[in-house]
CSV table of N, CA, C and O in Angstrom, one decimal:
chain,number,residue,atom,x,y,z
C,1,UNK,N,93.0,154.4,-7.0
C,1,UNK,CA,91.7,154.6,-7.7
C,1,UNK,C,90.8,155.5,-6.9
C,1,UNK,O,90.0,156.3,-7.4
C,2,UNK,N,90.9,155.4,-5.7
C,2,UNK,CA,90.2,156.7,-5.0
C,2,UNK,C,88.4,155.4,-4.3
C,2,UNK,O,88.0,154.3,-4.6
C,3,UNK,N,88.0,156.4,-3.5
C,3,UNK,CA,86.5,156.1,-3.1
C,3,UNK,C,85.8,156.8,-4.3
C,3,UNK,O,85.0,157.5,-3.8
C,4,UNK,N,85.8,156.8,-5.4
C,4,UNK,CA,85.0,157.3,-6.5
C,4,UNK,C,83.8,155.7,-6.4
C,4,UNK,O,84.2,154.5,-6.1
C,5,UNK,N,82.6,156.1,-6.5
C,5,UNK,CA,81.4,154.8,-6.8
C,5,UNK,C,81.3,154.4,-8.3
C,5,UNK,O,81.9,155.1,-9.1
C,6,UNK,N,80.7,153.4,-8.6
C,6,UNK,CA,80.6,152.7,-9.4
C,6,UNK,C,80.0,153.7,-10.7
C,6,UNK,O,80.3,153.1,-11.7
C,7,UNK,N,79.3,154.7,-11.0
C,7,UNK,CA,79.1,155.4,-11.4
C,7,UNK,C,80.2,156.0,-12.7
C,7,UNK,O,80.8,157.1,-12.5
C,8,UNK,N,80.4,155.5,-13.6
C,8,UNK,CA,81.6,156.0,-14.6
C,8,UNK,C,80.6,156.0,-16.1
C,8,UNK,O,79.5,155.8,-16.4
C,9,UNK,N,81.8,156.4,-16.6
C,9,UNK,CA,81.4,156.8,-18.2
C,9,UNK,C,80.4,156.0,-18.7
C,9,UNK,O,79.9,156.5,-19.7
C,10,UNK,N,79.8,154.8,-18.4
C,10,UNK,CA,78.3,154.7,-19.3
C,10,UNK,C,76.9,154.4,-17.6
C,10,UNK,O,77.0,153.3,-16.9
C,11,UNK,N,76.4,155.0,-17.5
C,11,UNK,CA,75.3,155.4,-16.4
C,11,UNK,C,74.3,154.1,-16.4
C,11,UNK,O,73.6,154.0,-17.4
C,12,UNK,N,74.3,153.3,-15.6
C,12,UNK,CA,72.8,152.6,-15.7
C,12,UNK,C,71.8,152.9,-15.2
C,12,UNK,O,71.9,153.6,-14.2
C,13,UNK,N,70.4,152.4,-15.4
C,13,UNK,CA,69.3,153.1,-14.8
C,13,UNK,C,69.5,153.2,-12.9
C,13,UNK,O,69.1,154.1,-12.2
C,14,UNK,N,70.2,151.9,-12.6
C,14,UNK,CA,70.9,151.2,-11.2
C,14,UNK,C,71.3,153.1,-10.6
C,14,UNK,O,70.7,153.8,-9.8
C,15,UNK,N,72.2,153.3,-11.2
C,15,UNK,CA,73.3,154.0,-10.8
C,15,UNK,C,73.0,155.8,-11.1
C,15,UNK,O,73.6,156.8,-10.7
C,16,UNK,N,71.5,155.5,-12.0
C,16,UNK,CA,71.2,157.2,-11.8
C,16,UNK,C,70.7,157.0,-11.0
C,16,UNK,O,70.9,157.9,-10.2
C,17,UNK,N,69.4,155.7,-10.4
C,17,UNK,CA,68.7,155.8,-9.6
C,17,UNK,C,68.7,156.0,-7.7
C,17,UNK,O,67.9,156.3,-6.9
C,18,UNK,N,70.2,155.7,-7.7
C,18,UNK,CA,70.9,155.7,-6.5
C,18,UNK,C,71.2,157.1,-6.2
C,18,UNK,O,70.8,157.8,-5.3
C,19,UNK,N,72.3,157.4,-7.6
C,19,UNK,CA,72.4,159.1,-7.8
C,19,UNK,C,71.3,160.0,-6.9
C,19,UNK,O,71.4,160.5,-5.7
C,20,UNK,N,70.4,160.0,-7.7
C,20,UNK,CA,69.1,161.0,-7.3
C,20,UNK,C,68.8,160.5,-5.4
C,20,UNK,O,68.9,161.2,-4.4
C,21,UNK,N,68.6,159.3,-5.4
C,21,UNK,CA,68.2,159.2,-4.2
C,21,UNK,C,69.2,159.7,-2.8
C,21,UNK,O,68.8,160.2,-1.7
C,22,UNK,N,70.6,159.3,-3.2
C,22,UNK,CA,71.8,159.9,-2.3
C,22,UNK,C,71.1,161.8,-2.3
C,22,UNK,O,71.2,162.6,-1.4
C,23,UNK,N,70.5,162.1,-3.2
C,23,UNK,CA,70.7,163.7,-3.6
C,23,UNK,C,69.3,164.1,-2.2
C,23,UNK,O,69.2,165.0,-1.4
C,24,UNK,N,68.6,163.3,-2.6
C,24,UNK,CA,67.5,163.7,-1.7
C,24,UNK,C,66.9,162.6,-0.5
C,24,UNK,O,65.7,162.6,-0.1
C,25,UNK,N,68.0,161.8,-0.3
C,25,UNK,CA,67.6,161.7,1.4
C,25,UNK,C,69.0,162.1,2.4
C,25,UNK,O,69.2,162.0,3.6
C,26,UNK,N,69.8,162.6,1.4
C,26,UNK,CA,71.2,163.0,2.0
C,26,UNK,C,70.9,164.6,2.9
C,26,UNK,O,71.5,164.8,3.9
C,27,UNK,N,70.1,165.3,2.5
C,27,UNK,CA,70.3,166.7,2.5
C,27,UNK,C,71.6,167.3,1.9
C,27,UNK,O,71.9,168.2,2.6
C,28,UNK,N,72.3,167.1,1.0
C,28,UNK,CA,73.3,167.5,0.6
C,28,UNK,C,72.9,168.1,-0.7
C,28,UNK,O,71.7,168.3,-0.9
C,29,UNK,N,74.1,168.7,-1.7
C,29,UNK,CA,73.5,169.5,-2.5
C,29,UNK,C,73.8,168.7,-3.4
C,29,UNK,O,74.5,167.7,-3.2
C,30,UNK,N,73.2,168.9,-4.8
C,30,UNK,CA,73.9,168.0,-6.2
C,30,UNK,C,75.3,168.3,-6.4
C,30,UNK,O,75.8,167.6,-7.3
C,31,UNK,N,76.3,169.2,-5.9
C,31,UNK,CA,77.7,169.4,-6.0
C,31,UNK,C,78.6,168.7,-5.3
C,31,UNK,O,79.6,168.2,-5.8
C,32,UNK,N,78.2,168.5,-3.6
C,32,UNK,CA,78.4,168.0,-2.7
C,32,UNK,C,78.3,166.4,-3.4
C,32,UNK,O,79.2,165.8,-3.9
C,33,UNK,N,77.1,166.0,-3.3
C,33,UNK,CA,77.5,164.0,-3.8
C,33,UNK,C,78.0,163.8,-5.3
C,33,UNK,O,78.5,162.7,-5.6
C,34,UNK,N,77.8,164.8,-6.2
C,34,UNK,CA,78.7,164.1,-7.4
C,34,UNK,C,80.5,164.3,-6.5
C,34,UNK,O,81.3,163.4,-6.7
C,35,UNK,N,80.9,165.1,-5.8
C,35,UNK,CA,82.7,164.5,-5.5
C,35,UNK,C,82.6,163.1,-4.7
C,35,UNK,O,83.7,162.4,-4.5
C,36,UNK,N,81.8,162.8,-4.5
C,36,UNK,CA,82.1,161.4,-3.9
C,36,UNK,C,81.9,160.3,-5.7
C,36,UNK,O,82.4,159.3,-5.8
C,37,UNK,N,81.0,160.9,-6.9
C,37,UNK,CA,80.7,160.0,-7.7
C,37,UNK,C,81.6,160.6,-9.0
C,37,UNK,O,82.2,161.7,-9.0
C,38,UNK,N,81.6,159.6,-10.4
C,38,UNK,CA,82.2,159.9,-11.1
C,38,UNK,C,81.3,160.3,-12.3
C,38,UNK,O,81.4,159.9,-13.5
C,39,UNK,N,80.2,161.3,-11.8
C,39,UNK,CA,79.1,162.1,-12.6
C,39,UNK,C,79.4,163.5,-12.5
C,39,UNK,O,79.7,164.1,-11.5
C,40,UNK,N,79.2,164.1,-13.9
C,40,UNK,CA,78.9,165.6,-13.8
C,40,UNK,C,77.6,165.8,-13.0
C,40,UNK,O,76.6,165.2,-12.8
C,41,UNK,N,78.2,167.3,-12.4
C,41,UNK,CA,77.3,168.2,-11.3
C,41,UNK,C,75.6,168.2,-12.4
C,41,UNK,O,74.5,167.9,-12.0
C,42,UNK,N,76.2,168.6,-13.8
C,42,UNK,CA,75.0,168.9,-14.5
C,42,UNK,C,74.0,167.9,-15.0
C,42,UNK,O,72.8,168.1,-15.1
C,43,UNK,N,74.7,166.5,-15.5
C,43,UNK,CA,74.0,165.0,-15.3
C,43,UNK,C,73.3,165.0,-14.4
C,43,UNK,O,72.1,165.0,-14.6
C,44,UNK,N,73.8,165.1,-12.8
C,44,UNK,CA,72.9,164.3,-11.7
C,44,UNK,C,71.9,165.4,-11.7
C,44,UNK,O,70.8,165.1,-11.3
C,45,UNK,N,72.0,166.4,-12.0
C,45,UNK,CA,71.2,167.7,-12.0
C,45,UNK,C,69.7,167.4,-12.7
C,45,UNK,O,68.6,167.9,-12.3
C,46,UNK,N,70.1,166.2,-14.2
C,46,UNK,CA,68.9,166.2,-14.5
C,46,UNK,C,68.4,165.2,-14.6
C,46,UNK,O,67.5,164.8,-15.3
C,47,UNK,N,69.3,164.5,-13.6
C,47,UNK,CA,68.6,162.9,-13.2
C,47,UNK,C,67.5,163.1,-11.7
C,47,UNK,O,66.9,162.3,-11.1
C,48,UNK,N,67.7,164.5,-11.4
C,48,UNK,CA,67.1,164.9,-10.3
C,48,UNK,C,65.7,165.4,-10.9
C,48,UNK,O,64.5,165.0,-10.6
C,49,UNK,N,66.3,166.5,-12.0
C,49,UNK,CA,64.7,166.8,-12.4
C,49,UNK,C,63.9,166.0,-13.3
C,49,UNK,O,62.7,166.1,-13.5
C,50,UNK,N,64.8,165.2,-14.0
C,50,UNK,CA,63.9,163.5,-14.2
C,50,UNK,C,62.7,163.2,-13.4
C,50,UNK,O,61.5,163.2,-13.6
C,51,UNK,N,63.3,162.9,-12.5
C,51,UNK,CA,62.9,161.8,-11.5
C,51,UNK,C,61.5,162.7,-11.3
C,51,UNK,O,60.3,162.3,-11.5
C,52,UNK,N,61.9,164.3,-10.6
C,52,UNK,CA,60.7,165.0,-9.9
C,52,UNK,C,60.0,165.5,-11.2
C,52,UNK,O,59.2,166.4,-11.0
C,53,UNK,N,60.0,164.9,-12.5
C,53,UNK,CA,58.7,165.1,-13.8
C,53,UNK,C,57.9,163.6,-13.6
C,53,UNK,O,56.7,163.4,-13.8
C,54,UNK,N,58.7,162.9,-13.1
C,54,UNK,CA,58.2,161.2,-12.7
C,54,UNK,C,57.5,161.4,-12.2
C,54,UNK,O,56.4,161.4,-12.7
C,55,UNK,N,57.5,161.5,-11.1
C,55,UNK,CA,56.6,162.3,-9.6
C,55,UNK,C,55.4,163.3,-9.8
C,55,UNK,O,54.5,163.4,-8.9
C,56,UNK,N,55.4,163.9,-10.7
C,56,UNK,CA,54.3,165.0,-11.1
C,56,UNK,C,54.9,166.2,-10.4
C,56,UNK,O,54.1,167.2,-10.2
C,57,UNK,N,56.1,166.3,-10.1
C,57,UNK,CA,56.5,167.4,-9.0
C,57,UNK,C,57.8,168.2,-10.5
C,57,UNK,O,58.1,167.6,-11.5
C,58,UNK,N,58.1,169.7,-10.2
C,58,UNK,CA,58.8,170.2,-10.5
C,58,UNK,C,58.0,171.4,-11.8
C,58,UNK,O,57.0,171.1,-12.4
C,59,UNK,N,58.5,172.3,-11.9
C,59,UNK,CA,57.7,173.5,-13.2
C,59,UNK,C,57.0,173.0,-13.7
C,59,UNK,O,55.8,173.1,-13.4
C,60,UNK,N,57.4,172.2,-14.7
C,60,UNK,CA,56.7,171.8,-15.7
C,60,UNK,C,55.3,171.3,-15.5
C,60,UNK,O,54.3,171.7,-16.1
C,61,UNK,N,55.3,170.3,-14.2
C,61,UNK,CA,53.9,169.5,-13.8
C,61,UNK,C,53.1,170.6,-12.9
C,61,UNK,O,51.9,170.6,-12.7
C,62,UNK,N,54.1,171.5,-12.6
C,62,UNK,CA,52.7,172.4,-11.8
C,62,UNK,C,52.0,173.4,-12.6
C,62,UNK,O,50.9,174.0,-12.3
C,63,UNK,N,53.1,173.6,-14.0
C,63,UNK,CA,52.6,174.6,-14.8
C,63,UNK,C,51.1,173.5,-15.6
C,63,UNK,O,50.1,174.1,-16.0
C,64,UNK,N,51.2,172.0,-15.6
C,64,UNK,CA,50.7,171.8,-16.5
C,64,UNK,C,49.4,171.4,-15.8
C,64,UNK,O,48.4,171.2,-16.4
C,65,UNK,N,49.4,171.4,-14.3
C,65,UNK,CA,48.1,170.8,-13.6
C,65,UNK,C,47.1,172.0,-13.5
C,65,UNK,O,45.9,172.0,-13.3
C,66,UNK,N,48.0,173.4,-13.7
C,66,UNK,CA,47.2,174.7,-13.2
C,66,UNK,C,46.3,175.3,-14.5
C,66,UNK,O,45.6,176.3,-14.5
C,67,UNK,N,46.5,174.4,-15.9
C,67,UNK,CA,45.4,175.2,-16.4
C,67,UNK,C,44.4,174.4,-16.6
C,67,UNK,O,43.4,174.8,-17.0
């Protein structure tokens, strides 16, 4: 079965929320921690920019604070 994580075909909030966090206290890239998980590169991608619209951080929130 491999060291693949708990992470498989249906995502829980648990398991994106780990996702994102491995992504950004790891310094690693989103390519690098999905081969350890059993998520697409492009999922964790937007469980990343999820999170940073949560936050008020990322384009969108700076486009929307500047006018």
């Amino acid at each position: 079965m491999g060291s693949k994580s708990s992470c498989s075909r249906r995502y829980s909030e648990e398991c994106s929320r780990d996702a994102v966090a491995l992504v950004r206290s790891s310094g690693r890239s989103v390519t690098e921690v999905v081969r350890g998980l059993e998520v697409s590169a492009e999922g964790l991608r937007n469980w990343v920019r999820q999170g940073q619209a949560d936050r008020g951080q990322g384009r969108r929130a700076s486009r929307e604070g500047s006018g």
